[in-house]
Tab-separated table of C-alpha atoms in Angstrom:
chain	number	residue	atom	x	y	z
A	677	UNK	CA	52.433	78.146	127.220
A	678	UNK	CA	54.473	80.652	128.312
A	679	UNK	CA	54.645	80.256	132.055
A	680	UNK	CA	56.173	84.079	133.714
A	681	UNK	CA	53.435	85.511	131.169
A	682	UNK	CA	50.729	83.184	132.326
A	683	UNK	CA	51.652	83.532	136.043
A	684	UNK	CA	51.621	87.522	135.617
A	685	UNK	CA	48.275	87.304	133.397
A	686	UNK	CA	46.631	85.085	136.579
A	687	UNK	CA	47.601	87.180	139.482
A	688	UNK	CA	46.673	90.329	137.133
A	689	UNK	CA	43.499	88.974	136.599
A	690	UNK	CA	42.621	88.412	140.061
A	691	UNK	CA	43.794	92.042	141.122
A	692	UNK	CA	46.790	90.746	143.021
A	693	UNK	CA	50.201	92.434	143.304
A	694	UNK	CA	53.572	90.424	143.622
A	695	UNK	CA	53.701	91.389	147.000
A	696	UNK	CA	50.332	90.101	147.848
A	697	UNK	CA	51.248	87.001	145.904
A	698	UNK	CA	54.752	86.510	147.310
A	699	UNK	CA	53.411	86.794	151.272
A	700	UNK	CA	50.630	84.651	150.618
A	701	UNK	CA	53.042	81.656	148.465
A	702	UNK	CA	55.649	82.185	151.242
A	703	UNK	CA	58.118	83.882	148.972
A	704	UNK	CA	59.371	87.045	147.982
A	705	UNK	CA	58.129	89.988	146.148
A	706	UNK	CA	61.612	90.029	144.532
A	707	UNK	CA	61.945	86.691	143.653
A	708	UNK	CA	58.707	86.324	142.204
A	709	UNK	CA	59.516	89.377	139.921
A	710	UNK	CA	62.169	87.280	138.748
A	711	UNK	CA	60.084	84.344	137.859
A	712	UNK	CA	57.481	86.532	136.286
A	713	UNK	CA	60.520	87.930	134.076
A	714	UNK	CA	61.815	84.744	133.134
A	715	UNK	CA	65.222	85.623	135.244
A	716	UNK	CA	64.090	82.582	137.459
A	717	UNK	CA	62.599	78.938	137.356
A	718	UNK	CA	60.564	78.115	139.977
A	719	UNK	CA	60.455	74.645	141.910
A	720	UNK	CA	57.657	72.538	141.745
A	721	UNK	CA	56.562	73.204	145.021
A	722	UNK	CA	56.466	76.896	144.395
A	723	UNK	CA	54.538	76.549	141.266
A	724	UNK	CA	52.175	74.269	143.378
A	725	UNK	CA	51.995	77.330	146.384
A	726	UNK	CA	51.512	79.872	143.710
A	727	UNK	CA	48.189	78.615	142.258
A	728	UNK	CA	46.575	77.606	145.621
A	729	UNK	CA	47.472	81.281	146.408
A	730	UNK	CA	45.211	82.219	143.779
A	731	UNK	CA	42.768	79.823	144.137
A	732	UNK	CA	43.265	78.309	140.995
A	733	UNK	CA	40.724	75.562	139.530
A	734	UNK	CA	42.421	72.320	139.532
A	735	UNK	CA	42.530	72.510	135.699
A	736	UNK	CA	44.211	75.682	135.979
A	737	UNK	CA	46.779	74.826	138.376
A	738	UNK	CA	47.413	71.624	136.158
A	739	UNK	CA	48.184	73.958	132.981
A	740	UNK	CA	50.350	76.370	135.124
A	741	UNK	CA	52.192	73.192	136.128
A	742	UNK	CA	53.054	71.760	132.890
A	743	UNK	CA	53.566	75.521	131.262
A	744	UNK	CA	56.589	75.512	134.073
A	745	UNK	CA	57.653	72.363	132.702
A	746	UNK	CA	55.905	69.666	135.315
A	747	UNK	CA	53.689	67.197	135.800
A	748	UNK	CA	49.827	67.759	136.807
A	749	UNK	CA	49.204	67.163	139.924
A	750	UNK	CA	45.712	66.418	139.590
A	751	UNK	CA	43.891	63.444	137.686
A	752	UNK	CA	41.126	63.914	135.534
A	753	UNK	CA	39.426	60.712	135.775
A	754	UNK	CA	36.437	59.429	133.172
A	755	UNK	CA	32.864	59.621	134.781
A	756	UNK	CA	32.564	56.394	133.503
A	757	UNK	CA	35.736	54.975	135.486
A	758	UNK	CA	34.766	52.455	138.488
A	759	UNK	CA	36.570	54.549	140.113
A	760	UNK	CA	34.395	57.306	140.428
A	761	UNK	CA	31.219	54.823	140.944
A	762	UNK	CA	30.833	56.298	144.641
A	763	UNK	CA	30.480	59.819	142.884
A	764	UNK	CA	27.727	58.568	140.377
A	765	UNK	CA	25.858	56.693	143.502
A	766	UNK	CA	25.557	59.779	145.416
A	767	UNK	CA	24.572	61.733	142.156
A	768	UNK	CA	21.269	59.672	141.349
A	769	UNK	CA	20.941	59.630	145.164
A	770	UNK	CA	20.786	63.502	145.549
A	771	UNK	CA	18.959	63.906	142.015
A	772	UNK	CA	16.075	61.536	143.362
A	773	UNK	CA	15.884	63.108	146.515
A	774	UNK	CA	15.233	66.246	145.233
A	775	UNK	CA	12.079	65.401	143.713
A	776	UNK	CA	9.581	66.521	143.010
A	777	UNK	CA	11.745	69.673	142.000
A	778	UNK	CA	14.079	70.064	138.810
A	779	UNK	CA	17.637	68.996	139.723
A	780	UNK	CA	20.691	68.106	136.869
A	781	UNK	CA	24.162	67.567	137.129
A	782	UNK	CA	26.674	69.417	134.203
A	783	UNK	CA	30.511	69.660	133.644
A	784	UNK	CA	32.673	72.757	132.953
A	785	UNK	CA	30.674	73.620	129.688
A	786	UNK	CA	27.226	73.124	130.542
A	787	UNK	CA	26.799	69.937	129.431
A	788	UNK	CA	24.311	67.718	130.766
A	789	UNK	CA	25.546	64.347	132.618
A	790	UNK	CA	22.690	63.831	134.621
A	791	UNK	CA	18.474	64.860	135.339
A	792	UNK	CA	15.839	63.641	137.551
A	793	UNK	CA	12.641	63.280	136.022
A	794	UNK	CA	10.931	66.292	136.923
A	795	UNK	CA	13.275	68.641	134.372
A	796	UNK	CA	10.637	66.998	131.927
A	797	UNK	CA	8.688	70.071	132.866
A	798	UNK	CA	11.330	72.676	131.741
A	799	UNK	CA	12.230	70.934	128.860
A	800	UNK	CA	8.480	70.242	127.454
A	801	UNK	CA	8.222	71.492	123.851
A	802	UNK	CA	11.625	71.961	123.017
A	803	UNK	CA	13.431	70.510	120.045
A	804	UNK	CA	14.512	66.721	120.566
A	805	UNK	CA	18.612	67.236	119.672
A	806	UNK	CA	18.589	69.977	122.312
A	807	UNK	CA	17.723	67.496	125.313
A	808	UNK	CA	18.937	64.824	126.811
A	809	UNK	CA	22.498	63.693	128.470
A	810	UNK	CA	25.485	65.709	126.127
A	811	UNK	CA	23.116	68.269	125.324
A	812	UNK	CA	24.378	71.805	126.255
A	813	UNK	CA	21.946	73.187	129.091
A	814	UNK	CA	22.907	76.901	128.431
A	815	UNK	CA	22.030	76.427	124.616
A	816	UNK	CA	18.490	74.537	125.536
A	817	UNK	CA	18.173	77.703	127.584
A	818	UNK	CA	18.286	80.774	125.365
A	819	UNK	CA	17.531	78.352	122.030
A	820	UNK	CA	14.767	79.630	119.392
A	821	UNK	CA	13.545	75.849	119.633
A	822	UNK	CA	14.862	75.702	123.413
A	823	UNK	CA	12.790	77.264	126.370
A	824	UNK	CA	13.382	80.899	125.106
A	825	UNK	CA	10.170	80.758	124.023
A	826	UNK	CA	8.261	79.897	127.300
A	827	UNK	CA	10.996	82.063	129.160
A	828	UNK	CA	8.602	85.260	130.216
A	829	UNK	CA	11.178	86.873	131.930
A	830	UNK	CA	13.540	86.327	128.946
A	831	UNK	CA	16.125	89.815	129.203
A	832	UNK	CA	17.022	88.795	132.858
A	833	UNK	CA	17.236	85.487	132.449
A	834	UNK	CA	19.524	85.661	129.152
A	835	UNK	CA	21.671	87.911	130.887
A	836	UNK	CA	22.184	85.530	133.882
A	837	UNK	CA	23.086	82.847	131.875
A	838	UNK	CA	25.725	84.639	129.567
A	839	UNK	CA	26.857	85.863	132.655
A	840	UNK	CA	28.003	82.314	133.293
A	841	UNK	CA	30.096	81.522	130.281
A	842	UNK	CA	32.860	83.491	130.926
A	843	UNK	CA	35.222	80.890	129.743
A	844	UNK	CA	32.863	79.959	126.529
A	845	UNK	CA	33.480	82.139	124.431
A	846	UNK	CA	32.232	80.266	121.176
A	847	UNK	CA	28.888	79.156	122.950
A	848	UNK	CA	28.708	82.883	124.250
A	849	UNK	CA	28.935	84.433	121.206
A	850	UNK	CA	26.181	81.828	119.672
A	851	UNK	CA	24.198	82.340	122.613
A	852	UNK	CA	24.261	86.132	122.340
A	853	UNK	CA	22.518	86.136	118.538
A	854	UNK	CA	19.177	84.364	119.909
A	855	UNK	CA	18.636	86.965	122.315
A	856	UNK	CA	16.891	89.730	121.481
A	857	UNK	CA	17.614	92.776	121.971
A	858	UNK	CA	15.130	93.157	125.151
A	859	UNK	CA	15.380	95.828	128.586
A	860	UNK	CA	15.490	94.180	131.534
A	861	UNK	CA	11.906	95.061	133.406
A	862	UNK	CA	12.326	98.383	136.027
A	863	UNK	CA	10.224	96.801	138.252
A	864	UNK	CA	11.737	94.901	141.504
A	865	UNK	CA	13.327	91.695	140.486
A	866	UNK	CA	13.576	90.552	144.470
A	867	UNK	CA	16.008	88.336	145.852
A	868	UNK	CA	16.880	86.641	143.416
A	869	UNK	CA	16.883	86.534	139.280
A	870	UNK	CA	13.712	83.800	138.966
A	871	UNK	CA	12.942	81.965	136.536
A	872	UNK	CA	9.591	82.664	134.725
A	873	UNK	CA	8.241	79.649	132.606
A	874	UNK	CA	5.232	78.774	130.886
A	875	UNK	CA	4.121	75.391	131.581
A	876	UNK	CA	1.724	72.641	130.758
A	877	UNK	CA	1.068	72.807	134.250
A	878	UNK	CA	0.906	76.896	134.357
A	879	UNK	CA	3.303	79.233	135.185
A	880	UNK	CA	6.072	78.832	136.958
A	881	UNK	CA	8.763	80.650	139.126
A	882	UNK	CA	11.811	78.806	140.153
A	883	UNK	CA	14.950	79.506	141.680
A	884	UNK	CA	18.209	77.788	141.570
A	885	UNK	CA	20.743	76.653	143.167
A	886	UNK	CA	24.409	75.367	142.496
A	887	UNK	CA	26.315	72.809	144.505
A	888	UNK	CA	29.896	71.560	143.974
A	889	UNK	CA	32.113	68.872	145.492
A	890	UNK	CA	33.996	71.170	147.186
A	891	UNK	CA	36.590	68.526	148.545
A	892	UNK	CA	37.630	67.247	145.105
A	893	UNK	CA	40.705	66.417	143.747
A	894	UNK	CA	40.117	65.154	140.349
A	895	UNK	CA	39.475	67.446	137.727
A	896	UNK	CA	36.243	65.881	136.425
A	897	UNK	CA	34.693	65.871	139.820
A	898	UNK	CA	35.838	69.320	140.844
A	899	UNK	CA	33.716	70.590	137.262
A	900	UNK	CA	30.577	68.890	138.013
A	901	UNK	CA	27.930	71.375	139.051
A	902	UNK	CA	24.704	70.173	140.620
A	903	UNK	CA	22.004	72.748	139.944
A	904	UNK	CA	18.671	72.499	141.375
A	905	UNK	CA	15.486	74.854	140.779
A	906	UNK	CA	13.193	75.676	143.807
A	907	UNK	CA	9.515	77.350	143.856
A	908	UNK	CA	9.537	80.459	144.164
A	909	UNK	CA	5.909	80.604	145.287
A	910	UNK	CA	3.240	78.232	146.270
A	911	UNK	CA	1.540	78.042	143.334
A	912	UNK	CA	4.864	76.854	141.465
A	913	UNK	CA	5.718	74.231	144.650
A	914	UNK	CA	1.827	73.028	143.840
A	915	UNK	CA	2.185	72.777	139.791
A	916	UNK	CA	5.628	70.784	140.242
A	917	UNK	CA	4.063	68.074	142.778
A	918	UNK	CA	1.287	68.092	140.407
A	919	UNK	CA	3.140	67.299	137.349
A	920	UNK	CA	5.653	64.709	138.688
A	921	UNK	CA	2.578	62.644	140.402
A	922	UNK	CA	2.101	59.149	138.923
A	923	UNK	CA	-0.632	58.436	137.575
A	924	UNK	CA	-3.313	56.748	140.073
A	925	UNK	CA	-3.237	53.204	138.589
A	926	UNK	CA	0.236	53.384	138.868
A	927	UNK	CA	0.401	54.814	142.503
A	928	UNK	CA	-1.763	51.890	143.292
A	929	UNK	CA	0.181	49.194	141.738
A	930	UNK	CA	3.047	50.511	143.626
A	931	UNK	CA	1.313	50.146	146.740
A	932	UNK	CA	0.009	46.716	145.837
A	933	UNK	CA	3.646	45.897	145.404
A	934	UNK	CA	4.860	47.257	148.380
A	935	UNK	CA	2.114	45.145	150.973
């Protein structure tokens, strides 16, 4: 990688001039026109400054480092590693409590780690090889053999979720050919884009959520996204506690158990 042309394509990117660059990285507007030129080679420590100042992901600021001819600075540790057992602890922890609402963990492309058990009831009916852990959330999504077909609200919700694959462009431009050609609705959408799904236990209208570990400093765990789906009415709140209920001999038994 060419590092001045990847620094100057990053700050242009987020609207930032050298001078606004060089006050906040506690240089100078000259000096970083010189790096930006290739006249000058920045330190490490410079390089380092520079991408906090844009608030770089940590994947980013580990390809700006080795474009300038370091090291990363940042691991990028397996999910698997014992290392990061703590992180998949508190993952089944917050998945479970967020029952009896949808909740799943993904990395960077969408990708399913992690589900609690009541995303059975968004994924009912679709095609086996687009669920389950590696699957590709954003393709079950918008899929012909996905949830587009239980997706009433299908135009808004397509265009939320292309609007997240900014750095996909392969899976955007697959992504693009299911949807049809629809017009968003001119009614009120409300606070939020919801989303509208037929279910075996009716309707329902969620909204969602998307948490991050916003202290990381691994690559993997900075990635992960936790995204949860909340009612967005009553009746929804009703149908989800319905449909992750055991069953009553089993509710009993558990009880038994429990004495």
């Amino acid at each position: 990688m060419d590092f001045p042309r990847a620094l100057r394509e990053l700050r242009t990117r987020r609207h930032l001039s050298q001078l606004d660059l060089a006050l906040r990285a506690g240089t100078t507007q000259r000096h970083l026109s010189f790096i930006e030129s290739g006249r000058s080679v920045p330190g490490r420590s410079l390089v380092g400054r520079l991408a906090e100042s844009m608030k770089l992901p940590l994947r980013e600021r580990n390809e700006l480092l080795l474009a300038a001819g370091y090291a990363p600075a940042y691991p990028e540790t397996s999910l698997d590693d014992p290392l990061l057992a703590p992180v998949r602890t508190a993952i089944d922890h917050i998945l479970r409590g967020h029952l009896p609402y949808p909740a799943l963990v993904v990395d960077r492309g969408g990708d399913l780690i992690a589900a609690n058990a009541a995303f059975d009831l968004i994924t009912e009916g679709a095609a086996p090889e687009l669920v389950g852990p590696g699957t590709n959330i954003y393709r079950l999504a918008l899929h012909p053999h996905g949830l587009a077909p239980r997706i009433r609200n299908l135009a808004e919700w397509a265009r939320h979720i292309l609007a997240r694959l900014g750095h996909l462009d392969e899976l955007r431009a697959e992504l693009t050919e299911y949807v049809p050609k629809l017009e968003p609705s001119a009614g009120l959408l409300g606070f939020a884009v919801p989303l509208h799904l037929r279910s075996s236990y009716g309707d329902l209208r969620l909204m969602t959520t998307v948490t991050t570990f916003a202290t990381a400093v691994d690559v993997t765990l900075a990635e992960l996204k936790l995204e949860a789906f909340l009612p967005a009415d009553l009746a929804t709140a009703e149908a989800l506690s319905a449909g992750t209920r055991p069953p009553a001999s089993a509710a009993a038994g558990q009880a038994s158990g429990s004495l």
